[in-house]
PDB file of C-alpha atoms in Angstrom:
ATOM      1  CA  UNK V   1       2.196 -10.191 -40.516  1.00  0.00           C
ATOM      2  CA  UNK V   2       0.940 -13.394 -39.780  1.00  0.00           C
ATOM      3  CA  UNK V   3      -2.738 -14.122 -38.579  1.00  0.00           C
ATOM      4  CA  UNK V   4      -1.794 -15.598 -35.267  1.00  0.00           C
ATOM      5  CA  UNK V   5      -0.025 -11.812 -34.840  1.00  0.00           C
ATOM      6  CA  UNK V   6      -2.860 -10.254 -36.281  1.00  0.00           C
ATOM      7  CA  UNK V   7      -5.555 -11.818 -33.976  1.00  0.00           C
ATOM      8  CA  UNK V   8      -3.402 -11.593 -30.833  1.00  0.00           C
ATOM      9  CA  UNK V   9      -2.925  -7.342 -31.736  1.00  0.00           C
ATOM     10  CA  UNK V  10      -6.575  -7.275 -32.086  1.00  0.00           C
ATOM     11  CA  UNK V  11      -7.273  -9.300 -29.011  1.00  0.00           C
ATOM     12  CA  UNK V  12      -4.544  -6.691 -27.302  1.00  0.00           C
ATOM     13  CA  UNK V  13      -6.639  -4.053 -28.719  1.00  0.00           C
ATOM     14  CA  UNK V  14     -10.148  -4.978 -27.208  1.00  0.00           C
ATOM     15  CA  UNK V  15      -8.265  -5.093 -24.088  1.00  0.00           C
ATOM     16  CA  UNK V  16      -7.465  -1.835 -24.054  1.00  0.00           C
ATOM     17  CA  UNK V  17     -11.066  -0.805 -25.246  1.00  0.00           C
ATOM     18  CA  UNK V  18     -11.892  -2.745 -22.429  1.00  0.00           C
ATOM     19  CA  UNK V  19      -9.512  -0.735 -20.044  1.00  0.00           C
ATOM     20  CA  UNK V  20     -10.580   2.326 -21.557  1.00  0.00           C
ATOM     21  CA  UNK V  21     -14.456   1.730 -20.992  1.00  0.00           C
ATOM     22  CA  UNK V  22     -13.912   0.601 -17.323  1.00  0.00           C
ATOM     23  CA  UNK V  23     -11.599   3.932 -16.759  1.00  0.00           C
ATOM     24  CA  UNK V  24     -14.231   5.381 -17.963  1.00  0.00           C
ATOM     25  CA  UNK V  25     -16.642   4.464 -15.412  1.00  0.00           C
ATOM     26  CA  UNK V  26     -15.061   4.632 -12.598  1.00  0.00           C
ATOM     27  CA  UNK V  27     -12.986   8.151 -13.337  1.00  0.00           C
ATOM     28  CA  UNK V  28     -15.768   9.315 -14.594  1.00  0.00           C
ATOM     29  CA  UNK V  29     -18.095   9.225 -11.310  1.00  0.00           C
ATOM     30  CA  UNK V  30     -14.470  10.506  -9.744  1.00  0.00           C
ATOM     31  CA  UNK V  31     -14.218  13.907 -12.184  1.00  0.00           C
ATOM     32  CA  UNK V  32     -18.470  14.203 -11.404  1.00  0.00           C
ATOM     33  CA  UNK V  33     -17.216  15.027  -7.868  1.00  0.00           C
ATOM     34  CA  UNK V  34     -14.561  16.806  -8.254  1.00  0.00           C
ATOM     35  CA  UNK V  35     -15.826  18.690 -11.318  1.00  0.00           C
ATOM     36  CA  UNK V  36     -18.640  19.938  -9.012  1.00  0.00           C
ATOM     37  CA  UNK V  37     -16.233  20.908  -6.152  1.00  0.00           C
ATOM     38  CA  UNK V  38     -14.381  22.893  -8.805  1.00  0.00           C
ATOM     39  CA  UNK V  39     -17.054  24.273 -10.446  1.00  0.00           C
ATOM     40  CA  UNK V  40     -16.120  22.644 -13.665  1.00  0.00           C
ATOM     41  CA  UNK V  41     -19.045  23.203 -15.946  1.00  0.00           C
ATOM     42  CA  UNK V  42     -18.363  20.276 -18.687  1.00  0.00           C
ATOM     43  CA  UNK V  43     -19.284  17.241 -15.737  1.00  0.00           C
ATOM     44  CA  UNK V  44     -22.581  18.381 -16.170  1.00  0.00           C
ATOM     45  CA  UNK V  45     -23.051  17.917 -20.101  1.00  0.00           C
ATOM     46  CA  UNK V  46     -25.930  15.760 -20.582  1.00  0.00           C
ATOM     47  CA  UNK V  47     -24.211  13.708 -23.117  1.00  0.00           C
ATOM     48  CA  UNK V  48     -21.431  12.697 -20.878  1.00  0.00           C
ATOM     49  CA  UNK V  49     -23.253  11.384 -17.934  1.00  0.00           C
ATOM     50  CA  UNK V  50     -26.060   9.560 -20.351  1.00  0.00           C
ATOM     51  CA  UNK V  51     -23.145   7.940 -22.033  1.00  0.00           C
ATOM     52  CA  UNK V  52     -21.815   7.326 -18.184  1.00  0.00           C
ATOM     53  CA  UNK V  53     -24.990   6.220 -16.586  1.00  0.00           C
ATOM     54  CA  UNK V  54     -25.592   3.919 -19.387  1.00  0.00           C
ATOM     55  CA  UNK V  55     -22.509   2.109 -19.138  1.00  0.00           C
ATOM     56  CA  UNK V  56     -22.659   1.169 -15.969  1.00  0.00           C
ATOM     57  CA  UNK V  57     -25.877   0.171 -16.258  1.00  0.00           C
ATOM     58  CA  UNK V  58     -24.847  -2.440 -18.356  1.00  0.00           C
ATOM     59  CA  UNK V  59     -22.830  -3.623 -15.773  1.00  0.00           C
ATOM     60  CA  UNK V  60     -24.667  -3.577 -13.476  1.00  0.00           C
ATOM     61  CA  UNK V  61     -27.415  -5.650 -15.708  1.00  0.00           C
ATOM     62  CA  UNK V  62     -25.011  -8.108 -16.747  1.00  0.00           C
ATOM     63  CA  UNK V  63     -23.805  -8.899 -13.144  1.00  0.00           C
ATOM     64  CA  UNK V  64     -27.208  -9.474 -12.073  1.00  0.00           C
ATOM     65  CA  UNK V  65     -28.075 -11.928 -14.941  1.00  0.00           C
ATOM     66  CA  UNK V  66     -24.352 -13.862 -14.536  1.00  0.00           C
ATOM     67  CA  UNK V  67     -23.667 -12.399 -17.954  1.00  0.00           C
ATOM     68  CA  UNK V  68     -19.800 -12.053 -19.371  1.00  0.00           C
ATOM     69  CA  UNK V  69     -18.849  -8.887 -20.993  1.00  0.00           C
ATOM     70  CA  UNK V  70     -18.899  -8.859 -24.346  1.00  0.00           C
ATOM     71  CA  UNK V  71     -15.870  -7.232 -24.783  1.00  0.00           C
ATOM     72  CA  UNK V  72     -14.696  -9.987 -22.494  1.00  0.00           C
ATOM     73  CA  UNK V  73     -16.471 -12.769 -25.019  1.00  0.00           C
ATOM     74  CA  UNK V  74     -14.357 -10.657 -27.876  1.00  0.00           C
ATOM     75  CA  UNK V  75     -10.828 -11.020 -26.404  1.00  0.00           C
ATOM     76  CA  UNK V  76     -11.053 -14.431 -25.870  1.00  0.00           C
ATOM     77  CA  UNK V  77     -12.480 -15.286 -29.365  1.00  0.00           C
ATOM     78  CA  UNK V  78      -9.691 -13.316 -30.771  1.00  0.00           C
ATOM     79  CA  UNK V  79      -7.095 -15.260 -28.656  1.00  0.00           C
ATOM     80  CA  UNK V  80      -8.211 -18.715 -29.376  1.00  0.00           C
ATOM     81  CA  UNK V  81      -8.023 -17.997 -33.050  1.00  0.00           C
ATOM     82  CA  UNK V  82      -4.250 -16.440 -32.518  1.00  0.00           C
ATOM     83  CA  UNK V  83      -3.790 -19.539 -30.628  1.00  0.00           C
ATOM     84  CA  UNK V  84      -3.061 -18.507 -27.100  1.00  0.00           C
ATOM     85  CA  UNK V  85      -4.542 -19.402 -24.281  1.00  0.00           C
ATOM     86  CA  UNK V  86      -7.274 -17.585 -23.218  1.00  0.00           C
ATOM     87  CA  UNK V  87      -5.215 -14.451 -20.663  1.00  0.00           C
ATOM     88  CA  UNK V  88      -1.950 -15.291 -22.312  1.00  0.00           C
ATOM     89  CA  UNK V  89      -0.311 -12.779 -24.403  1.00  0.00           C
ATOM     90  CA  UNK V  90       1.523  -9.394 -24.708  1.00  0.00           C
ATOM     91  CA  UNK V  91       3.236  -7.644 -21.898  1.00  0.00           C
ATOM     92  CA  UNK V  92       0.590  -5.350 -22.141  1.00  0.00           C
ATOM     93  CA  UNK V  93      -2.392  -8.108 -22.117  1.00  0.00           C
ATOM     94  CA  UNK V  94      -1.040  -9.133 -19.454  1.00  0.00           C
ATOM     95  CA  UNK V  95      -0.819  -6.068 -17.557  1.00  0.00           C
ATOM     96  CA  UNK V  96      -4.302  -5.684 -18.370  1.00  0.00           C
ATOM     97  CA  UNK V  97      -5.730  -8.350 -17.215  1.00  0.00           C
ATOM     98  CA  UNK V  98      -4.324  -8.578 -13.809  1.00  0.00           C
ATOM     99  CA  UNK V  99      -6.053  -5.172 -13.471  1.00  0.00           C
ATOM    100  CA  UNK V 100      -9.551  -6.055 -15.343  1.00  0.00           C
ATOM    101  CA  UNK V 101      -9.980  -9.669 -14.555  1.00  0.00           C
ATOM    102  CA  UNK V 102      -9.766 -10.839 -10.661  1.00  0.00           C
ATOM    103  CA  UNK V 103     -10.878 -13.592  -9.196  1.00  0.00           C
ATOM    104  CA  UNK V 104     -13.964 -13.342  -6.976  1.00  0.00           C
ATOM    105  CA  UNK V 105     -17.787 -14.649  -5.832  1.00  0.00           C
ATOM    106  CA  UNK V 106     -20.208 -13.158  -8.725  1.00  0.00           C
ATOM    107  CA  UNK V 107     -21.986 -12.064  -5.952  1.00  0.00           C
ATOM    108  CA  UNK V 108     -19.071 -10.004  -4.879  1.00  0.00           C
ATOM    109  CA  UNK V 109     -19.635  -8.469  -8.826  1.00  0.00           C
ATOM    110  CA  UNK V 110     -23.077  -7.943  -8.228  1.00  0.00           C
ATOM    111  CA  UNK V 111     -23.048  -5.931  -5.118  1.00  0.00           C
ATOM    112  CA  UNK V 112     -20.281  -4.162  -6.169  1.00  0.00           C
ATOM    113  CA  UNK V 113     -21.175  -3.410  -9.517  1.00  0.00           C
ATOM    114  CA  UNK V 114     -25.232  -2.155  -8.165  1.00  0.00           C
ATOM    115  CA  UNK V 115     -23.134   0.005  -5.147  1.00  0.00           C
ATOM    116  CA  UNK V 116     -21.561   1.612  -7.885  1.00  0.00           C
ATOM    117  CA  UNK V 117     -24.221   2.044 -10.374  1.00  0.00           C
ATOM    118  CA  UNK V 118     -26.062   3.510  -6.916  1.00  0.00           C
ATOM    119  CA  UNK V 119     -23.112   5.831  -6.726  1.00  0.00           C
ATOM    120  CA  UNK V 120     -23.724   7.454 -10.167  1.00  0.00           C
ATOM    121  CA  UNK V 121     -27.257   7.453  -9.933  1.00  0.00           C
ATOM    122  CA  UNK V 122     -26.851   9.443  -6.758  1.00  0.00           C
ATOM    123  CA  UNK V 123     -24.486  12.157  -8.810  1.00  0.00           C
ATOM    124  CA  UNK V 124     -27.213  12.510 -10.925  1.00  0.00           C
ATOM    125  CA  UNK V 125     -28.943  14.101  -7.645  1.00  0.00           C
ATOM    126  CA  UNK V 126     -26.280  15.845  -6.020  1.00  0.00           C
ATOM    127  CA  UNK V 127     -24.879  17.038  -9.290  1.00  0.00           C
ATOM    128  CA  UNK V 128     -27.593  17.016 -11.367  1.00  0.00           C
ATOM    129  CA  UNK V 129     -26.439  17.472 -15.814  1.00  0.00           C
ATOM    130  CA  UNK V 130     -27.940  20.478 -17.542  1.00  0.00           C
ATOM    131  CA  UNK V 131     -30.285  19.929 -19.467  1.00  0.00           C
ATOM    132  CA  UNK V 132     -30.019  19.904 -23.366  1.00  0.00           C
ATOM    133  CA  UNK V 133     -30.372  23.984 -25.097  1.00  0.00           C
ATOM    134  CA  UNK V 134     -32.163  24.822 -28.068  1.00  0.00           C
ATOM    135  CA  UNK V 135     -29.981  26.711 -30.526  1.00  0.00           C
ATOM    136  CA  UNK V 136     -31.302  29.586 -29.566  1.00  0.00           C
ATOM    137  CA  UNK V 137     -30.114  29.431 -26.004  1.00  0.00           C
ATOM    138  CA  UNK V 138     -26.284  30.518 -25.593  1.00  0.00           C
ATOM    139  CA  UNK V 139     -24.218  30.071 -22.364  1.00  0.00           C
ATOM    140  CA  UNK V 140     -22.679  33.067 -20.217  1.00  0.00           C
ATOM    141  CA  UNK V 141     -19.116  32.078 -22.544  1.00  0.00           C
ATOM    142  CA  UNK V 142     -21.049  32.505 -25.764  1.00  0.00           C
ATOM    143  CA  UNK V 143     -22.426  35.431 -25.003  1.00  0.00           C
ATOM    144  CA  UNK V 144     -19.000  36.768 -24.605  1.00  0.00           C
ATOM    145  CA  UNK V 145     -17.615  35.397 -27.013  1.00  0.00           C
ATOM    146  CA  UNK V 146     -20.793  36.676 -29.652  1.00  0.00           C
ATOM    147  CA  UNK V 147     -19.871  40.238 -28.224  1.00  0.00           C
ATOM    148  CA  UNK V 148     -16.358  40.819 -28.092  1.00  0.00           C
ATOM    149  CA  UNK V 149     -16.286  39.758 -32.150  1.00  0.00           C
ATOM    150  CA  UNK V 150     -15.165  42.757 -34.330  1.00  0.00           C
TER     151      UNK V 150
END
């Protein structure tokens, strides 16, 4: 494999990290919702919607600062050393970044970024995570579980 291949397959690959993260957010907030309308206990682990607040958060931070995504910053690097043109590439980088990288105002970002960050805060409220339990607390399931053992 030459490096050119090498650094255009890992450029591919932080794409798809990238694609990943940004599914993520956004279907993340979506399962919240529905989770809670299904009574689906797991969009409520703490873990999960720490890891999802945070993330957008960052988003949110960069777009008010005017920042580029590192992952973003990655890519490119990656490209330029496979010697493409920065957005040039695989099917599948290409694919991706008509989905991940529009063009648009950064203030369009910005606003859209914050109403969306606002979004998850406000699932936070309507469906608030439970709270972390000491090993000594067991859920409804474990109980059962802990008592039907032979």
């Amino acid at each position: 494999m030459s490096q050119a291949t090498f650094y255009s397959l890992a450029a591919d690959t932080v794409l798809i990290m990238h694609a990943v993260f940004i599914a993520f957010i956004v279907v993340g907030l979506l399962l919240v919702f529905i989770g809670y309308a299904l009574s689906w206990n797991w969009v409520r682990n703490l873990w999960f919607r720490c890891a999802h607040l945070l993330g957008i958060s960052v988003v949110v931070i960069q777009s008010w600062f005017g920042l580029v995504c590192p992952l973003t910053t990655w890519e490119m690097a990656l490209r330029a050393r496979a010697g493409e043109a920065a957005y040039a590439g695989s099917f599948i980088a290409y694919w991706l970044q008509e989905l991940i990288y529009y063009q648009a105002a950064p203030w369009v970002f910005a606003t859209a970024y914050t109403l969306f960050g606002m979004l998850v805060v406000l699932s936070w409220l309507l469906v608030p995570p439970h709270k972390l339990r000491s090993g000594a607390a067991l859920s409804r399931s474990e109980k059962v579980l802990k008592n039907t053992r032979l």
